[in-house]
PDB file of C-alpha atoms in Angstrom:
ATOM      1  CA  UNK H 882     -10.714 100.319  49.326  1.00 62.00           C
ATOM      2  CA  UNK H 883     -10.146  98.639  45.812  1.00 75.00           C
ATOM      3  CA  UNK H 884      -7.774 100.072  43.533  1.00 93.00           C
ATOM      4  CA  UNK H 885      -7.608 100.750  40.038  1.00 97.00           C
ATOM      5  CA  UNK H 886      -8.777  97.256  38.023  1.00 97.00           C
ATOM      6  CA  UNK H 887      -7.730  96.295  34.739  1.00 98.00           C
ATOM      7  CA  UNK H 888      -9.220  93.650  32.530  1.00 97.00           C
ATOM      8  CA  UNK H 889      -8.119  91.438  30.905  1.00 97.00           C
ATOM      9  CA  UNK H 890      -4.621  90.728  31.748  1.00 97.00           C
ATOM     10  CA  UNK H 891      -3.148  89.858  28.869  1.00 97.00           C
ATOM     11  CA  UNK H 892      -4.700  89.499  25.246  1.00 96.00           C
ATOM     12  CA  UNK H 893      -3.157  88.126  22.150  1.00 98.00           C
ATOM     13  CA  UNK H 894      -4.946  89.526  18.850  1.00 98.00           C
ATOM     14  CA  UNK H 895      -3.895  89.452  15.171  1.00 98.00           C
ATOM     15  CA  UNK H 896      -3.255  92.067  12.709  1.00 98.00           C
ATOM     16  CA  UNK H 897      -6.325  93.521  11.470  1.00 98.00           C
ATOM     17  CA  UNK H 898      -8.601  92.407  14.059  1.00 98.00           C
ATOM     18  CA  UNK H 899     -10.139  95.005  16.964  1.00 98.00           C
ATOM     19  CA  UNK H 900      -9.626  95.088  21.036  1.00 98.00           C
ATOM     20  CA  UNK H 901     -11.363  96.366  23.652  1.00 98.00           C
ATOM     21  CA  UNK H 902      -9.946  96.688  27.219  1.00 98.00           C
ATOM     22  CA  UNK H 903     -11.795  97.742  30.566  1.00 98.00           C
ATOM     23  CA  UNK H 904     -10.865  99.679  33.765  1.00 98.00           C
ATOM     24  CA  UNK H 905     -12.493 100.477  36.491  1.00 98.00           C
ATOM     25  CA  UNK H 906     -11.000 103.829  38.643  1.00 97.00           C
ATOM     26  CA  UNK H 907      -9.981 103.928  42.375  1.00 95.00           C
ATOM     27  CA  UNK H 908     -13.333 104.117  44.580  1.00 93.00           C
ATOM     28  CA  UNK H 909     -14.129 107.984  44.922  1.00 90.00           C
ATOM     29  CA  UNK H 910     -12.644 108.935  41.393  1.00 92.00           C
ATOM     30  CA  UNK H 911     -14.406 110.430  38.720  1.00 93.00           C
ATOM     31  CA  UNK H 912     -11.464 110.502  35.879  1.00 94.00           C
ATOM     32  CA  UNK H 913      -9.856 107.973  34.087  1.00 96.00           C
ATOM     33  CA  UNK H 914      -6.710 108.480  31.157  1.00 96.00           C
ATOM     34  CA  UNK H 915      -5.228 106.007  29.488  1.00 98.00           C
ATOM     35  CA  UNK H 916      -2.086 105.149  28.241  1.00 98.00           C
ATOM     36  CA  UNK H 917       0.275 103.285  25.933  1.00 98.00           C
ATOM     37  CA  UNK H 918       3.239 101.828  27.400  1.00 97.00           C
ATOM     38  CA  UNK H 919       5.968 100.097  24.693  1.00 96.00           C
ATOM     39  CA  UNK H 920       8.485  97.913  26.166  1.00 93.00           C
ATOM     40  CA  UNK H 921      11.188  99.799  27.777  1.00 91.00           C
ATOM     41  CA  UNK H 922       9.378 102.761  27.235  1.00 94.00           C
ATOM     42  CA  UNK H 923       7.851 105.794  29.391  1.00 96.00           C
ATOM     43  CA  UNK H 924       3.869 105.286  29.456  1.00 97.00           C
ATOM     44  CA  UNK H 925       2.411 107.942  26.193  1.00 97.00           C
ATOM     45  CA  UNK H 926      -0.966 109.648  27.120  1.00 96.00           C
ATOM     46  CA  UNK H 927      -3.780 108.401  24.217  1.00 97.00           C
ATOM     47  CA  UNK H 928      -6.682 110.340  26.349  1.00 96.00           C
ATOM     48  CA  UNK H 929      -8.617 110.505  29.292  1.00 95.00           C
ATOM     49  CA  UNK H 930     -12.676 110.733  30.266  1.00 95.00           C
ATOM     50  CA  UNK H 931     -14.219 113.329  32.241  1.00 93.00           C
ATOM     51  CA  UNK H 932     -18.058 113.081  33.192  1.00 91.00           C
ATOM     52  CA  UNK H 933     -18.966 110.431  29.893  1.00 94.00           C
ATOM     53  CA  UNK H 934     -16.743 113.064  27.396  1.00 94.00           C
ATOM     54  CA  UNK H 935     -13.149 112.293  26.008  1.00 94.00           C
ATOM     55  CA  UNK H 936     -11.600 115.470  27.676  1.00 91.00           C
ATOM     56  CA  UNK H 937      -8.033 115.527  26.095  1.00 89.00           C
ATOM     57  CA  UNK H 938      -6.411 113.276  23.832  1.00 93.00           C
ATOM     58  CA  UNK H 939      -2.509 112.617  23.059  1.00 93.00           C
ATOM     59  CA  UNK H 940      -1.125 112.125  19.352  1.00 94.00           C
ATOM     60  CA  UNK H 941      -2.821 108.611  18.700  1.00 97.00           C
ATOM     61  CA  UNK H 942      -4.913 108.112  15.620  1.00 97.00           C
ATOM     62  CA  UNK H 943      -8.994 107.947  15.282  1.00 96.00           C
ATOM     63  CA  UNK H 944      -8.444 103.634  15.304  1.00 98.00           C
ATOM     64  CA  UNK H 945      -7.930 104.485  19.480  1.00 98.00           C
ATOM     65  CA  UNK H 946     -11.143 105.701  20.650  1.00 98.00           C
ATOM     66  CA  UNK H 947     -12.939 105.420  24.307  1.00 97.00           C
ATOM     67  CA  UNK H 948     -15.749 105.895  26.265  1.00 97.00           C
ATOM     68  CA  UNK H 949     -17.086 106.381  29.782  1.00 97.00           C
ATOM     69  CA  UNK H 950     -20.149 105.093  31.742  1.00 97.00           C
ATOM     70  CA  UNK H 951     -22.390 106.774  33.948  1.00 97.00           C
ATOM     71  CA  UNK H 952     -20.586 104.879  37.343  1.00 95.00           C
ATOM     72  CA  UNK H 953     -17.196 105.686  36.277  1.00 96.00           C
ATOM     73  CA  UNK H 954     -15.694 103.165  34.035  1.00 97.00           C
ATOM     74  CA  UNK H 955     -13.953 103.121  30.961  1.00 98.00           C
ATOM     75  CA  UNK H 956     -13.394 101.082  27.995  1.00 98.00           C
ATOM     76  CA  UNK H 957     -10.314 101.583  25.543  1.00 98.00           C
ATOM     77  CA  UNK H 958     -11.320 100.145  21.822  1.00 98.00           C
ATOM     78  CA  UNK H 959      -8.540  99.820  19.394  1.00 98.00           C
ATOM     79  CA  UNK H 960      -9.388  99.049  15.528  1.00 98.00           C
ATOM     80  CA  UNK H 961      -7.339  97.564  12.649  1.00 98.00           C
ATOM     81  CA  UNK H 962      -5.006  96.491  14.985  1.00 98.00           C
ATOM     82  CA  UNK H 963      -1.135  96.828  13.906  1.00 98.00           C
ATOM     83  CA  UNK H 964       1.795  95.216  15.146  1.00 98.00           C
ATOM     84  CA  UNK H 965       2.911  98.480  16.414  1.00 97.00           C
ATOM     85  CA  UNK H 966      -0.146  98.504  18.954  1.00 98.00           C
ATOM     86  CA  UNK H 967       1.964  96.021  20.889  1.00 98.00           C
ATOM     87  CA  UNK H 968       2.287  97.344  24.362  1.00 98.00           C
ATOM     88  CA  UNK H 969       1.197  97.661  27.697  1.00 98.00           C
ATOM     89  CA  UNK H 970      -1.784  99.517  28.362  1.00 98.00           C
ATOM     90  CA  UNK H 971      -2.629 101.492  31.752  1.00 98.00           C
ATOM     91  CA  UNK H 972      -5.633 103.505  33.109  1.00 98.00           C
ATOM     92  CA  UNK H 973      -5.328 105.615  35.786  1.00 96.00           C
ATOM     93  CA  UNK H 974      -7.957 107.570  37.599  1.00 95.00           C
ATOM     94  CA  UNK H 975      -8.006 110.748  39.308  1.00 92.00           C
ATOM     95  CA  UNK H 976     -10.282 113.078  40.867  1.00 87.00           C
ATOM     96  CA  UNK H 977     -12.167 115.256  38.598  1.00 78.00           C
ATOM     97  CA  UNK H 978     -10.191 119.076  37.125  1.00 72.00           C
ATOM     98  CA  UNK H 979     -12.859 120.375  39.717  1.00 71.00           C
ATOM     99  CA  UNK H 980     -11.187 118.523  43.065  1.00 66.00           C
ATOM    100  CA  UNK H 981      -8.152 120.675  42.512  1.00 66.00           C
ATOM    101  CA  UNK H 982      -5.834 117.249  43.430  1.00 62.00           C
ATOM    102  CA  UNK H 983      -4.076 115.582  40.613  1.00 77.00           C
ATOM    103  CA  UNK H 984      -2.458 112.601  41.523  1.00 90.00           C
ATOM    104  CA  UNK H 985      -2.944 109.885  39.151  1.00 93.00           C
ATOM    105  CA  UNK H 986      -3.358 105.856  40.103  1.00 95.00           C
ATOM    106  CA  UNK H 987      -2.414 103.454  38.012  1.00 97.00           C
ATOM    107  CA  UNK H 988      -3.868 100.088  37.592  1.00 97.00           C
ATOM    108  CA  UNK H 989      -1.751  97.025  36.487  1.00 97.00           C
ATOM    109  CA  UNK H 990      -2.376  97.050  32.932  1.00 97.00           C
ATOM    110  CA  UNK H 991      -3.322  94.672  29.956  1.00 98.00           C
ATOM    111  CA  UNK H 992      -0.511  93.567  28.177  1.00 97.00           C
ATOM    112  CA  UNK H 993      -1.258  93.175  24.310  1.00 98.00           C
ATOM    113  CA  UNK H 994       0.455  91.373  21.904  1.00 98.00           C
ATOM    114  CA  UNK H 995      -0.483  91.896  18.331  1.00 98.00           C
ATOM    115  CA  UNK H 996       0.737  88.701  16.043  1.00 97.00           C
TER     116      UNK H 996
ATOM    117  CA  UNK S1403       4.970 120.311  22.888  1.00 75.00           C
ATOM    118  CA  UNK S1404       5.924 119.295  26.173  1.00 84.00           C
ATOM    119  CA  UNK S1405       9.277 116.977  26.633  1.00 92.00           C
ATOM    120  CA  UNK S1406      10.820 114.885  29.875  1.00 97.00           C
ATOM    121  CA  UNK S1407      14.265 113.992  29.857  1.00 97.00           C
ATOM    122  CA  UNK S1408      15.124 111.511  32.528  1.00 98.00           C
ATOM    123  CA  UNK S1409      19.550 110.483  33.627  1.00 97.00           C
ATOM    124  CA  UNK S1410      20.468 108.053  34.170  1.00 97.00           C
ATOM    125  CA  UNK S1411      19.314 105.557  32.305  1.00 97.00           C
ATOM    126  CA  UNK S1412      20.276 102.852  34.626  1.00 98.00           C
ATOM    127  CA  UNK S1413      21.573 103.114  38.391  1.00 98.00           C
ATOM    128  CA  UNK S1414      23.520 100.787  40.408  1.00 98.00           C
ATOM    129  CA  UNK S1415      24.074 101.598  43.948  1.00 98.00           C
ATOM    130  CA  UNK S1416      25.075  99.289  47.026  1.00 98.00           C
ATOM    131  CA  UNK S1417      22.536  99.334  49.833  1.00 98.00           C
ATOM    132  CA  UNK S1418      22.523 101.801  52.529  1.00 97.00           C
ATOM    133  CA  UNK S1419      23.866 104.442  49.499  1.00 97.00           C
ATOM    134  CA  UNK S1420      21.855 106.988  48.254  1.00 98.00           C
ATOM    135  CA  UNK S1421      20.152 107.207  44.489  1.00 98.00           C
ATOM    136  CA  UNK S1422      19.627 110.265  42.784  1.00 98.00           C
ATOM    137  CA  UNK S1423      17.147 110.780  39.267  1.00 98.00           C
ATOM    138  CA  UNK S1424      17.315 113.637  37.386  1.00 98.00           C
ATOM    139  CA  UNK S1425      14.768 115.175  35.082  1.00 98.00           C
ATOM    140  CA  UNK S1426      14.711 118.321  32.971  1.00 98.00           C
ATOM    141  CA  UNK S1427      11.325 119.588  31.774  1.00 96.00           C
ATOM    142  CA  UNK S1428      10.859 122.335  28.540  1.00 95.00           C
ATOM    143  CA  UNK S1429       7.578 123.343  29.193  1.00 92.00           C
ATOM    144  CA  UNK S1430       7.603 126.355  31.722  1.00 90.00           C
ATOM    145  CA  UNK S1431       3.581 125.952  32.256  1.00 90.00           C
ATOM    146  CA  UNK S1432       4.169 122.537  33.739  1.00 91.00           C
ATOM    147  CA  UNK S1433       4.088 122.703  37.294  1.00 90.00           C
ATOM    148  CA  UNK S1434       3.533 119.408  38.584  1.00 92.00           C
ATOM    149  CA  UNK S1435       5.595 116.968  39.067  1.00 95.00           C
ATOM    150  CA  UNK S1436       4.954 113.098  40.293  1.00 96.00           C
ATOM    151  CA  UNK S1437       7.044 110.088  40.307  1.00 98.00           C
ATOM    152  CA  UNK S1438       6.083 106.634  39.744  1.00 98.00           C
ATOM    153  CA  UNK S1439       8.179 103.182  40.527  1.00 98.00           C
ATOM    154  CA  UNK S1440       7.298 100.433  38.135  1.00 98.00           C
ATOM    155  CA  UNK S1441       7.900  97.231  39.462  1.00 96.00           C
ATOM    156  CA  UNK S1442       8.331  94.255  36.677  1.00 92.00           C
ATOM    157  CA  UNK S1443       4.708  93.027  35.963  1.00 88.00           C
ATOM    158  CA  UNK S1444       2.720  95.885  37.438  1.00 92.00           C
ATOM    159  CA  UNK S1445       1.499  99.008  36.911  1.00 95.00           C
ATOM    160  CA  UNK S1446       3.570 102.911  38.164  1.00 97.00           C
ATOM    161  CA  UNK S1447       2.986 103.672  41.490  1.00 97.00           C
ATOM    162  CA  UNK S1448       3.238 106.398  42.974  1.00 96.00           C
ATOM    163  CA  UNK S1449       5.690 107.382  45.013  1.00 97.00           C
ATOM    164  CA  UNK S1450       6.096 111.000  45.767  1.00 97.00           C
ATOM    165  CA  UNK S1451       4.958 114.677  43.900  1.00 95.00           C
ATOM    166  CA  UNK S1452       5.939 118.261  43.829  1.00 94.00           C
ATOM    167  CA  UNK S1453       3.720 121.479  43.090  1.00 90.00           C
ATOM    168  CA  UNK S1454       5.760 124.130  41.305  1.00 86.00           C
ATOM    169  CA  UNK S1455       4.695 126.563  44.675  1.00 85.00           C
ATOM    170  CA  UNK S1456       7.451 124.849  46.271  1.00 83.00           C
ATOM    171  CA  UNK S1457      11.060 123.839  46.344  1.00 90.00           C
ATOM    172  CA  UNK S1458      11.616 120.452  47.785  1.00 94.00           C
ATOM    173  CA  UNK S1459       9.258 117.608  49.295  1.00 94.00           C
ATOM    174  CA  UNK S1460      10.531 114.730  52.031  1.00 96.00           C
ATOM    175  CA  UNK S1461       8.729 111.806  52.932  1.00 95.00           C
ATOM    176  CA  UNK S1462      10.857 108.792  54.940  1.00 96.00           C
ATOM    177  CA  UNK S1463      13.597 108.139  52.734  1.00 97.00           C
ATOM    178  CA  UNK S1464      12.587 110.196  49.645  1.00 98.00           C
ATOM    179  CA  UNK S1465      12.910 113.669  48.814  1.00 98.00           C
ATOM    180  CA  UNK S1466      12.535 115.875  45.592  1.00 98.00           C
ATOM    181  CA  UNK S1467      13.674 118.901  44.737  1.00 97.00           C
ATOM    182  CA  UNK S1468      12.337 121.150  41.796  1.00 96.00           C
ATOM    183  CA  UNK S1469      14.164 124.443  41.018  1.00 95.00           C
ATOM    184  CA  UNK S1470      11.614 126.054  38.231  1.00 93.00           C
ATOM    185  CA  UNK S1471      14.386 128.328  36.705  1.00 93.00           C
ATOM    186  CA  UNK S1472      16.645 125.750  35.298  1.00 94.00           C
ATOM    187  CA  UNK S1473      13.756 123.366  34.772  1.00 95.00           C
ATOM    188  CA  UNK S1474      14.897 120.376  36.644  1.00 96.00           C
ATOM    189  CA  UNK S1475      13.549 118.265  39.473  1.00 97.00           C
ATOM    190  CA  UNK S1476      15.373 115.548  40.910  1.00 98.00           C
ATOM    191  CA  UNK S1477      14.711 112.651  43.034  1.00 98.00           C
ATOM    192  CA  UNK S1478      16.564 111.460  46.038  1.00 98.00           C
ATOM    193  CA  UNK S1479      16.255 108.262  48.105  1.00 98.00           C
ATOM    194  CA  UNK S1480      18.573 107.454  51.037  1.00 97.00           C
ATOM    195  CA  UNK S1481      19.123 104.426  52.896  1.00 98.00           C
ATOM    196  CA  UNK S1482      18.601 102.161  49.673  1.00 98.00           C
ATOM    197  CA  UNK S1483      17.339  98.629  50.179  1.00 97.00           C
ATOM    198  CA  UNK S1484      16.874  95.976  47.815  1.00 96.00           C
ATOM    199  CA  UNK S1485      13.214  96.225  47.629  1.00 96.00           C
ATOM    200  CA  UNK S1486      13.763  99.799  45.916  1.00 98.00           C
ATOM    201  CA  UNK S1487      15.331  98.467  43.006  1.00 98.00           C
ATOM    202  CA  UNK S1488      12.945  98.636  40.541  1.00 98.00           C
ATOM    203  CA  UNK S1489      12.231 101.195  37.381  1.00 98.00           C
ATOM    204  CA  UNK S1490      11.640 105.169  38.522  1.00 98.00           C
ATOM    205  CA  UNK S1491       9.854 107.422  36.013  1.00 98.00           C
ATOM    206  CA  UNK S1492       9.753 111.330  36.327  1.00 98.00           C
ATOM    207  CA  UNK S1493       6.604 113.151  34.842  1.00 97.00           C
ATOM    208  CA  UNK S1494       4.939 116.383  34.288  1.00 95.00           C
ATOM    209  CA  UNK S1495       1.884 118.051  33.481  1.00 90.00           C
ATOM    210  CA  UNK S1496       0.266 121.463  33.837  1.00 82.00           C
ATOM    211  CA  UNK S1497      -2.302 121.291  36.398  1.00 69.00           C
ATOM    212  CA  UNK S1498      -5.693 120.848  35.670  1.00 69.00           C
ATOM    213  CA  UNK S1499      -4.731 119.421  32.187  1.00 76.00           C
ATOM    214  CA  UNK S1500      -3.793 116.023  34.230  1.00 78.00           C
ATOM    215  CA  UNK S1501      -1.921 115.187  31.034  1.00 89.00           C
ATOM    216  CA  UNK S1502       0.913 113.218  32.158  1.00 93.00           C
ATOM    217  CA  UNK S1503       4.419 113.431  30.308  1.00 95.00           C
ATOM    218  CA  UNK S1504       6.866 111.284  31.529  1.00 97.00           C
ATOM    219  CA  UNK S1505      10.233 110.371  31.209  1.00 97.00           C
ATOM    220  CA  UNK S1506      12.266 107.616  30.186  1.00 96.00           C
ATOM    221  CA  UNK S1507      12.597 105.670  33.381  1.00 97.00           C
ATOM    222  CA  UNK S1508      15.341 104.839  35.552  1.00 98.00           C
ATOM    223  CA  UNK S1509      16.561 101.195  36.306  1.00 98.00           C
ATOM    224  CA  UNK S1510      17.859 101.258  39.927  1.00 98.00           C
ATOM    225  CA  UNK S1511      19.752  97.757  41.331  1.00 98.00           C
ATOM    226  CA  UNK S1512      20.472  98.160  44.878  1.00 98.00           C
ATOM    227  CA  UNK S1513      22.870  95.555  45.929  1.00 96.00           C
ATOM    228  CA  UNK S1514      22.572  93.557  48.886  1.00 91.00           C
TER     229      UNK S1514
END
């Protein structure tokens, strides 16, 4: 039973320029959030997807947006990319607010470094 | 909004002692609580959670313990061995929001 699956690994962008990064949720889930982890830092929720539709978002600004296809999956696109956006970011998947379990899975992340 | 704080910071214990993590919550609709252990390089895992319907949760070596009226749920873990040193993070979310808030991580060494 795979896991949650993160790609790419790491990515090195520049200031300015705009990233995308993929996940793919733990076989049987229907939900996937995202989040922003800084170095030495406590992951921050940016938003997660619930059947296609961003279902709840953290404080992040418009340049973080996301989608969701039809067999689960989820992209995270960031624009104008600052050096701030630095970080490690996560997806984790969950059954749907319908299942009535919670527990999140995290992948390993994409580590992004913004030059 | 909601806000996790997570003591100690950093946690050095010799093996075969036990570890406890502390976290205090502020939102009194939270009312569930996971923890996660971060090794370097790789995403939280999972490692235990706690449903605000009840007071305190075992499984092998770990426990927690959530007491709703002073806001604070802890994590225990006896027996320490090397292989848990790594970084612990508290969270919590109202259910059904699956918003995750966590904490500020713990580093735990256990020393050989």
């Amino acid at each position: 039973d795979a896991g949650v699956t993160q790609s790419p690994t790491h990515l090195i962008k520049t200031r300015g320029q705009q990233v995308t990064l993929r996940c793919s949720p733990k076989s049987g889930h229907d939900t996937v959030s995202w989040y922003q982890q800084a170095l030495g830092q406590g992951p921050q929720f940016i938003f997660q997807y619930y059947e296609e539709e961003e279902r709840q978002r953290g404080n992040f600004p418009d340049r973080f947006s996301g989608h969701q296809f039809p067999n689960y999956s989820s992209e995270l696109n960031v624009n104008a990319l600052l050096l701030g956006d630095s970080a490690l970011y996560l997806c984790a998947s969950s059954l749907g607010p319908l299942a009535g379990a919670h527990e999140q899975y995290f992948g390993p992340g994409t580590r992004l470094t913004v030059t | 909004g909601e806000n996790v704080e997570q003591h100690p910071s950093t946690l050095s214990v010799q093996e075969g002692d036990s570890a406890v993590i502390k976290c205090t919550y502020s939102d009194s609709a939270s009312n569930y609580f996971p923890w996660y252990k971060q090794e370097l390089g790789k995403g939280p895992q999972l490692i235990i959670d706690i449903r605000s319907n009840v007071g305190e949760k075992k499984d092998q070596r770990i426990a927690v313990t959530l007491n709703k009226t002073a806001k604070h749920f802890s994590l225990h873990i006896t027996e320490t061995q090397p292989e848990d040193s790594a970084v612990y993070f508290c969270a919590a979310s109202i259910e059904n929001t699956d918003k995750l808030i966590f904490g500020t991580g713990t580093r735990l060494q256990v020393f050989p």
